[in-house]
mmCIF file of C-alpha atoms in Angstrom:
data_model
loop_
_atom_site.group_PDB
_atom_site.id
_atom_site.type_symbol
_atom_site.label_atom_id
_atom_site.label_comp_id
_atom_site.label_asym_id
_atom_site.label_seq_id
_atom_site.Cartn_x
_atom_site.Cartn_y
_atom_site.Cartn_z
ATOM 1 C CA MET A 759 -6.258 2.770 -1.459
ATOM 2 C CA ILE A 760 -7.302 4.395 1.796
ATOM 3 C CA ILE A 761 -9.054 2.772 4.743
ATOM 4 C CA ASP A 762 -10.665 5.365 6.995
ATOM 5 C CA PHE A 763 -10.722 3.742 10.434
ATOM 6 C CA HIS A 764 -12.769 6.478 12.137
ATOM 7 C CA THR A 765 -16.082 7.668 10.686
ATOM 8 C CA HIS A 766 -19.656 8.147 11.873
ATOM 9 C CA ALA A 767 -23.059 7.733 10.257
ATOM 10 C CA PHE A 768 -26.593 7.282 11.518
ATOM 11 C CA PRO A 769 -29.840 5.619 10.439
ATOM 12 C CA GLU A 770 -31.490 7.784 7.817
ATOM 13 C CA LYS A 771 -34.559 8.537 9.920
ATOM 14 C CA ILE A 772 -32.520 10.118 12.739
ATOM 15 C CA ALA A 773 -29.407 11.338 10.897
ATOM 16 C CA GLY A 774 -30.528 14.951 10.573
ATOM 17 C CA ARG A 775 -31.436 15.309 14.245
ATOM 18 C CA ALA A 776 -28.265 13.539 15.359
ATOM 19 C CA ILE A 777 -25.980 15.752 13.292
ATOM 20 C CA GLU A 778 -27.735 18.937 14.394
ATOM 21 C CA SER A 779 -27.523 17.939 18.059
ATOM 22 C CA LEU A 780 -23.860 16.946 17.880
ATOM 23 C CA ALA A 781 -22.872 20.077 15.972
ATOM 24 C CA HIS A 782 -24.558 22.222 18.609
ATOM 25 C CA ALA A 783 -22.940 20.299 21.490
ATOM 26 C CA SER A 784 -19.502 20.674 19.899
ATOM 27 C CA GLY A 785 -19.717 24.453 19.902
ATOM 28 C CA GLY A 786 -20.200 24.884 16.194
ATOM 29 C CA LEU A 787 -18.292 22.220 14.272
ATOM 30 C CA ILE A 788 -19.562 22.185 10.696
ATOM 31 C CA PRO A 789 -20.538 18.691 9.499
ATOM 32 C CA GLN A 790 -19.208 17.607 6.122
ATOM 33 C CA THR A 791 -22.053 15.130 5.486
ATOM 34 C CA ASN A 792 -25.737 15.006 6.394
ATOM 35 C CA GLY A 793 -25.035 12.048 8.654
ATOM 36 C CA THR A 794 -26.288 9.300 6.344
ATOM 37 C CA LEU A 795 -24.304 6.440 4.846
ATOM 38 C CA GLU A 796 -25.150 7.658 1.352
ATOM 39 C CA SER A 797 -23.693 11.082 2.095
ATOM 40 C CA LEU A 798 -20.592 9.513 3.642
ATOM 41 C CA LYS A 799 -20.124 7.374 0.543
ATOM 42 C CA GLU A 800 -20.254 10.444 -1.700
ATOM 43 C CA GLU A 801 -17.493 12.126 0.300
ATOM 44 C CA MET A 802 -15.420 8.935 0.399
ATOM 45 C CA ASN A 803 -15.461 8.857 -3.391
ATOM 46 C CA LYS A 804 -14.304 12.476 -3.555
ATOM 47 C CA ASP A 805 -11.334 11.863 -1.251
ATOM 48 C CA GLY A 806 -10.249 8.438 -2.490
ATOM 49 C CA VAL A 807 -11.406 6.334 0.453
ATOM 50 C CA GLY A 808 -12.178 2.722 -0.436
ATOM 51 C CA LEU A 809 -13.396 1.499 2.941
ATOM 52 C CA SER A 810 -14.793 3.348 5.957
ATOM 53 C CA VAL A 811 -15.072 1.897 9.441
ATOM 54 C CA VAL A 812 -18.261 3.359 10.912
ATOM 55 C CA LEU A 813 -18.235 3.791 14.689
ATOM 56 C CA GLY A 814 -21.482 3.859 16.611
ATOM 57 C CA ILE A 815 -21.823 4.862 20.256
ATOM 58 C CA ALA A 816 -24.438 3.646 22.716
ATOM 59 C CA THR A 817 -24.933 6.879 24.641
ATOM 60 C CA ASN A 818 -27.322 5.267 27.124
ATOM 61 C CA PRO A 819 -27.937 1.669 28.283
ATOM 62 C CA THR A 820 -31.127 1.282 26.245
ATOM 63 C CA GLN A 821 -29.481 2.222 22.935
ATOM 64 C CA GLN A 822 -26.914 -0.504 22.530
ATOM 65 C CA HIS A 823 -29.171 -3.086 20.858
ATOM 66 C CA ASN A 824 -30.331 -0.666 18.155
ATOM 67 C CA VAL A 825 -26.818 0.717 17.650
ATOM 68 C CA ASN A 826 -25.500 -2.780 17.033
ATOM 69 C CA ASP A 827 -28.358 -3.770 14.748
ATOM 70 C CA PHE A 828 -27.531 -0.748 12.589
ATOM 71 C CA ALA A 829 -23.843 -1.692 12.661
ATOM 72 C CA ALA A 830 -24.738 -5.179 11.400
ATOM 73 C CA GLU A 831 -26.723 -3.595 8.535
ATOM 74 C CA ILE A 832 -23.760 -1.391 7.622
ATOM 75 C CA ASN A 833 -21.483 -4.418 7.534
ATOM 76 C CA GLN A 834 -23.486 -5.808 4.619
ATOM 77 C CA LYS A 835 -22.845 -2.765 2.437
ATOM 78 C CA GLN A 836 -19.935 -2.477 0.039
ATOM 79 C CA GLY A 837 -17.274 -0.012 1.118
ATOM 80 C CA PHE A 838 -18.212 -0.090 4.787
ATOM 81 C CA MET A 839 -17.360 -1.950 7.952
ATOM 82 C CA ALA A 840 -18.869 -1.148 11.343
ATOM 83 C CA PHE A 841 -17.969 -1.525 14.994
ATOM 84 C CA GLY A 842 -20.556 -2.061 17.682
ATOM 85 C CA SER A 843 -20.851 -0.434 21.075
ATOM 86 C CA VAL A 844 -21.998 -1.255 24.585
ATOM 87 C CA HIS A 845 -22.840 1.052 27.456
ATOM 88 C CA PRO A 846 -20.832 0.372 30.626
ATOM 89 C CA ASP A 847 -23.946 0.775 32.796
ATOM 90 C CA ALA A 848 -26.132 -1.611 30.790
ATOM 91 C CA PRO A 849 -26.956 -4.696 32.877
ATOM 92 C CA ASP A 850 -26.651 -6.867 29.756
ATOM 93 C CA ALA A 851 -23.423 -5.335 28.430
ATOM 94 C CA LEU A 852 -21.525 -8.641 28.549
ATOM 95 C CA ASP A 853 -24.315 -10.476 26.741
ATOM 96 C CA GLU A 854 -24.411 -7.707 24.146
ATOM 97 C CA LEU A 855 -20.683 -8.125 23.542
ATOM 98 C CA GLU A 856 -21.378 -11.785 22.772
ATOM 99 C CA ARG A 857 -24.078 -10.673 20.331
ATOM 100 C CA ILE A 858 -21.698 -8.175 18.699
ATOM 101 C CA LYS A 859 -19.314 -11.048 18.049
ATOM 102 C CA SER A 860 -22.118 -13.233 16.686
ATOM 103 C CA LEU A 861 -23.176 -10.429 14.314
ATOM 104 C CA GLY A 862 -19.746 -10.549 12.700
ATOM 105 C CA LEU A 863 -18.613 -7.140 13.962
ATOM 106 C CA LYS A 864 -14.876 -6.926 14.538
ATOM 107 C CA GLY A 865 -14.710 -4.268 17.217
ATOM 108 C CA VAL A 866 -16.392 -1.964 19.676
ATOM 109 C CA LYS A 867 -16.253 1.793 20.122
ATOM 110 C CA LEU A 868 -16.408 3.305 23.595
ATOM 111 C CA HIS A 869 -16.651 7.058 24.182
ATOM 112 C CA PRO A 870 -15.759 7.844 27.802
ATOM 113 C CA GLU A 871 -17.227 11.354 27.629
ATOM 114 C CA TYR A 872 -20.621 10.530 26.116
ATOM 115 C CA GLN A 873 -20.814 7.373 28.246
ATOM 116 C CA SER A 874 -19.554 9.026 31.459
ATOM 117 C CA PHE A 875 -16.894 6.597 32.632
ATOM 118 C CA PHE A 876 -13.175 6.726 33.326
ATOM 119 C CA VAL A 877 -11.416 4.121 31.209
ATOM 120 C CA ASP A 878 -9.362 2.982 34.212
ATOM 121 C CA ASP A 879 -12.391 2.554 36.494
ATOM 122 C CA GLU A 880 -12.490 -0.879 38.159
ATOM 123 C CA LYS A 881 -16.069 -1.332 36.954
ATOM 124 C CA MET A 882 -14.748 -1.695 33.398
ATOM 125 C CA LYS A 883 -12.715 -4.835 34.139
ATOM 126 C CA PRO A 884 -15.504 -7.342 33.291
ATOM 127 C CA ILE A 885 -16.178 -5.557 29.993
ATOM 128 C CA TYR A 886 -12.493 -5.487 29.091
ATOM 129 C CA LYS A 887 -12.145 -9.154 30.018
ATOM 130 C CA LYS A 888 -15.075 -10.099 27.793
ATOM 131 C CA VAL A 889 -13.818 -7.950 24.896
ATOM 132 C CA SER A 890 -10.426 -9.641 25.203
ATOM 133 C CA GLU A 891 -11.933 -13.139 25.384
ATOM 134 C CA LEU A 892 -13.919 -12.464 22.219
ATOM 135 C CA GLY A 893 -10.912 -11.024 20.396
ATOM 136 C CA LEU A 894 -12.703 -7.801 19.546
ATOM 137 C CA ILE A 895 -10.790 -4.629 18.713
ATOM 138 C CA ILE A 896 -11.585 -1.849 21.183
ATOM 139 C CA LEU A 897 -11.410 1.788 20.084
ATOM 140 C CA PHE A 898 -11.578 4.600 22.633
ATOM 141 C CA HIS A 899 -12.217 8.253 22.073
ATOM 142 C CA ALA A 900 -9.074 9.613 23.727
ATOM 143 C CA GLY A 901 -8.220 13.028 25.119
ATOM 144 C CA HIS A 902 -10.349 16.168 25.027
ATOM 145 C CA ASP A 903 -13.752 16.521 23.418
ATOM 146 C CA TYR A 904 -15.201 19.800 22.171
ATOM 147 C CA GLY A 905 -18.590 19.010 23.682
ATOM 148 C CA PHE A 906 -17.265 18.470 27.218
ATOM 149 C CA GLY A 907 -14.976 20.006 29.813
ATOM 150 C CA ASP A 908 -12.678 18.754 32.550
ATOM 151 C CA PRO A 909 -12.307 16.164 33.831
ATOM 152 C CA TYR A 910 -11.752 14.188 30.650
ATOM 153 C CA HIS A 911 -12.126 10.454 31.063
ATOM 154 C CA CYS A 912 -9.456 9.004 28.761
ATOM 155 C CA MET A 913 -6.280 10.964 29.244
ATOM 156 C CA PRO A 914 -2.936 9.180 28.750
ATOM 157 C CA ASP A 915 -2.637 8.192 32.428
ATOM 158 C CA ASN A 916 -6.165 6.772 32.392
ATOM 159 C CA LEU A 917 -5.432 4.770 29.267
ATOM 160 C CA ILE A 918 -2.255 3.338 30.772
ATOM 161 C CA GLY A 919 -4.367 2.145 33.695
ATOM 162 C CA ALA A 920 -6.867 0.471 31.370
ATOM 163 C CA LEU A 921 -4.262 -1.276 29.219
ATOM 164 C CA LYS A 922 -3.284 -3.631 32.021
ATOM 165 C CA TRP A 923 -6.794 -5.153 31.875
ATOM 166 C CA LEU A 924 -6.924 -5.549 28.089
ATOM 167 C CA ASP A 925 -5.462 -8.381 26.047
ATOM 168 C CA THR A 926 -6.761 -7.399 22.624
ATOM 169 C CA PRO A 927 -5.955 -4.699 20.056
ATOM 170 C CA VAL A 928 -6.561 -1.255 21.567
ATOM 171 C CA VAL A 929 -6.929 1.888 19.457
ATOM 172 C CA ALA A 930 -6.581 5.335 21.053
ATOM 173 C CA ALA A 931 -8.262 7.774 18.690
ATOM 174 C CA HIS A 932 -7.003 11.238 17.761
ATOM 175 C CA TRP A 933 -3.256 10.592 17.715
ATOM 176 C CA GLY A 934 -3.480 8.921 21.116
ATOM 177 C CA GLY A 935 -5.362 11.788 22.735
ATOM 178 C CA ASN A 936 -6.964 14.916 21.316
ATOM 179 C CA GLY A 937 -5.167 17.934 22.781
ATOM 180 C CA CYS A 938 -2.667 15.697 24.600
ATOM 181 C CA GLY A 939 0.266 15.698 22.180
ATOM 182 C CA LYS A 940 3.125 16.175 24.630
ATOM 183 C CA GLU A 941 1.681 13.672 27.117
ATOM 184 C CA VAL A 942 1.221 11.150 24.322
ATOM 185 C CA VAL A 943 4.887 11.515 23.379
ATOM 186 C CA GLU A 944 6.018 11.153 26.990
ATOM 187 C CA LYS A 945 3.650 8.437 28.199
ATOM 188 C CA LEU A 946 1.951 6.447 25.430
ATOM 189 C CA CYS A 947 4.420 6.213 22.568
ATOM 190 C CA GLY A 948 5.992 2.769 22.485
ATOM 191 C CA LEU A 949 3.198 1.055 24.439
ATOM 192 C CA ASP A 950 1.074 -1.745 22.990
ATOM 193 C CA VAL A 951 -1.634 0.508 21.584
ATOM 194 C CA TRP A 952 -2.665 1.754 18.142
ATOM 195 C CA PHE A 953 -3.267 5.427 17.360
ATOM 196 C CA ASP A 954 -5.616 6.721 14.690
ATOM 197 C CA THR A 955 -5.133 10.079 12.973
ATOM 198 C CA ALA A 956 -8.725 11.302 13.274
ATOM 199 C CA PHE A 957 -9.306 15.035 13.807
ATOM 200 C CA GLY A 958 -5.601 15.857 13.692
ATOM 201 C CA TYR A 959 -5.715 18.455 10.923
ATOM 202 C CA GLY A 960 -5.728 21.946 12.422
ATOM 203 C CA THR A 961 -5.594 20.633 15.984
ATOM 204 C CA MET A 962 -2.302 18.712 16.053
ATOM 205 C CA PRO A 963 0.836 20.856 15.635
ATOM 206 C CA LYS A 964 3.017 19.441 12.896
ATOM 207 C CA ALA A 965 6.095 19.232 15.140
ATOM 208 C CA ILE A 966 4.204 17.222 17.764
ATOM 209 C CA ALA A 967 2.696 14.947 15.104
ATOM 210 C CA GLN A 968 6.192 14.209 13.806
ATOM 211 C CA LYS A 969 7.447 13.388 17.311
ATOM 212 C CA ILE A 970 4.533 11.024 17.948
ATOM 213 C CA LEU A 971 5.005 9.346 14.578
ATOM 214 C CA ASP A 972 8.752 8.933 15.042
ATOM 215 C CA LYS A 973 8.544 7.613 18.579
ATOM 216 C CA HIS A 974 5.506 5.342 18.148
ATOM 217 C CA THR A 975 6.473 4.318 14.571
ATOM 218 C CA PRO A 976 4.194 4.192 11.495
ATOM 219 C CA ASP A 977 3.638 0.478 12.198
ATOM 220 C CA ARG A 978 1.116 1.387 14.926
ATOM 221 C CA PHE A 979 -0.881 4.066 13.109
ATOM 222 C CA LEU A 980 -4.279 3.857 11.423
ATOM 223 C CA PHE A 981 -5.631 6.509 9.096
ATOM 224 C CA GLY A 982 -8.803 8.124 10.396
ATOM 225 C CA SER A 983 -10.713 11.280 9.575
ATOM 226 C CA ASP A 984 -13.618 11.560 12.073
ATOM 227 C CA MET A 985 -16.113 12.174 9.280
ATOM 228 C CA PRO A 986 -18.478 13.997 9.276
ATOM 229 C CA TRP A 987 -16.439 16.425 11.406
ATOM 230 C CA HIS A 988 -13.193 16.274 9.414
ATOM 231 C CA ARG A 989 -12.697 15.300 5.787
ATOM 232 C CA PRO A 990 -10.253 12.531 4.841
ATOM 233 C CA ALA A 991 -8.492 15.011 2.532
ATOM 234 C CA TRP A 992 -7.715 17.229 5.515
ATOM 235 C CA GLU A 993 -6.031 14.417 7.438
ATOM 236 C CA ILE A 994 -4.189 13.321 4.308
ATOM 237 C CA SER A 995 -2.740 16.809 4.000
ATOM 238 C CA LEU A 996 -1.336 16.605 7.543
ATOM 239 C CA ILE A 997 0.239 13.199 6.924
ATOM 240 C CA GLU A 998 1.695 14.325 3.599
ATOM 241 C CA SER A 999 3.335 17.284 5.361
ATOM 242 C CA LEU A 1000 5.350 14.977 7.624
ATOM 243 C CA ASP A 1001 8.754 13.442 7.000
ATOM 244 C CA ILE A 1002 7.669 9.915 6.164
ATOM 245 C CA SER A 1003 8.519 7.403 3.461
ATOM 246 C CA LYS A 1004 6.120 6.217 0.780
ATOM 247 C CA GLU A 1005 6.197 2.724 2.293
ATOM 248 C CA ASP A 1006 5.274 4.047 5.730
ATOM 249 C CA LYS A 1007 2.487 6.193 4.301
ATOM 250 C CA GLU A 1008 0.995 3.049 2.780
ATOM 251 C CA LYS A 1009 1.092 1.419 6.200
ATOM 252 C CA ILE A 1010 -0.861 4.296 7.686
ATOM 253 C CA TYR A 1011 -3.291 4.726 4.805
ATOM 254 C CA PHE A 1012 -4.342 1.083 4.500
ATOM 255 C CA ARG A 1013 -1.867 -1.714 5.192
ATOM 256 C CA ASN A 1014 -1.997 -1.561 8.996
ATOM 257 C CA ALA A 1015 -5.783 -1.371 9.019
ATOM 258 C CA ALA A 1016 -6.171 -4.239 6.583
ATOM 259 C CA LYS A 1017 -3.941 -6.431 8.732
ATOM 260 C CA LEU A 1018 -5.763 -5.468 11.935
ATOM 261 C CA LEU A 1019 -9.196 -6.057 10.367
ATOM 262 C CA GLY A 1020 -8.100 -9.287 8.696
ATOM 263 C CA ILE A 1021 -8.993 -8.244 5.161
ATOM 264 C CA ASN A 1022 -7.210 -8.464 1.821
ATOM 265 C CA VAL A 1023 -6.563 -5.293 -0.181
#
């Protein structure tokens, strides 16, 4: 059993345009699906994934309602769970968080690069307070992003600043910060935050991955691929290369996620 905590898919009518635009912005990443749920499901079956958490992003204030409606549709489909999203500059962001909760979604995804905010900006405090009150999981894109340059908006120091305003499960994607391995070891390991493994294959040196895993412990890791940009099989190969027990692999592959999401496996 594998739960992939970090995937992306789009409504069928816009999937092709979305994938093409994102691939171009990333500098040439090659998508492994066509962006639809059906295509994602096909790849899940190939790589042994039983459940995918699909993460939407409201890239502007007017998008969040549609993004969350699509997430609610995904939640009704077997093999999928979806998180919602709000845009920090939307005047109704707090009301939309209430709606996300009412739709039965268990978390929200925020992408500080696409949404142009520093995670430790004071303006985020009301959103973090509401997320915490509602008991929603919050997942941040963390570290570098291929489609953007400096300054990055969720580096380890920024995340530390945000954590003091959050009283809910926090997930820092990409091993705590894409391209930030040494800083993650020095600053984030041991804090009250989850890491997912998305996009680690080929970008995370094995020695650094082992240090992060040892210091943060497998109890705080969630398997993630970042489909359609990385295949689950690629991330599995990185995890299997590390010095880790069978029991701890099971924690990473599905047990931790199932506990966090409140589901039986």
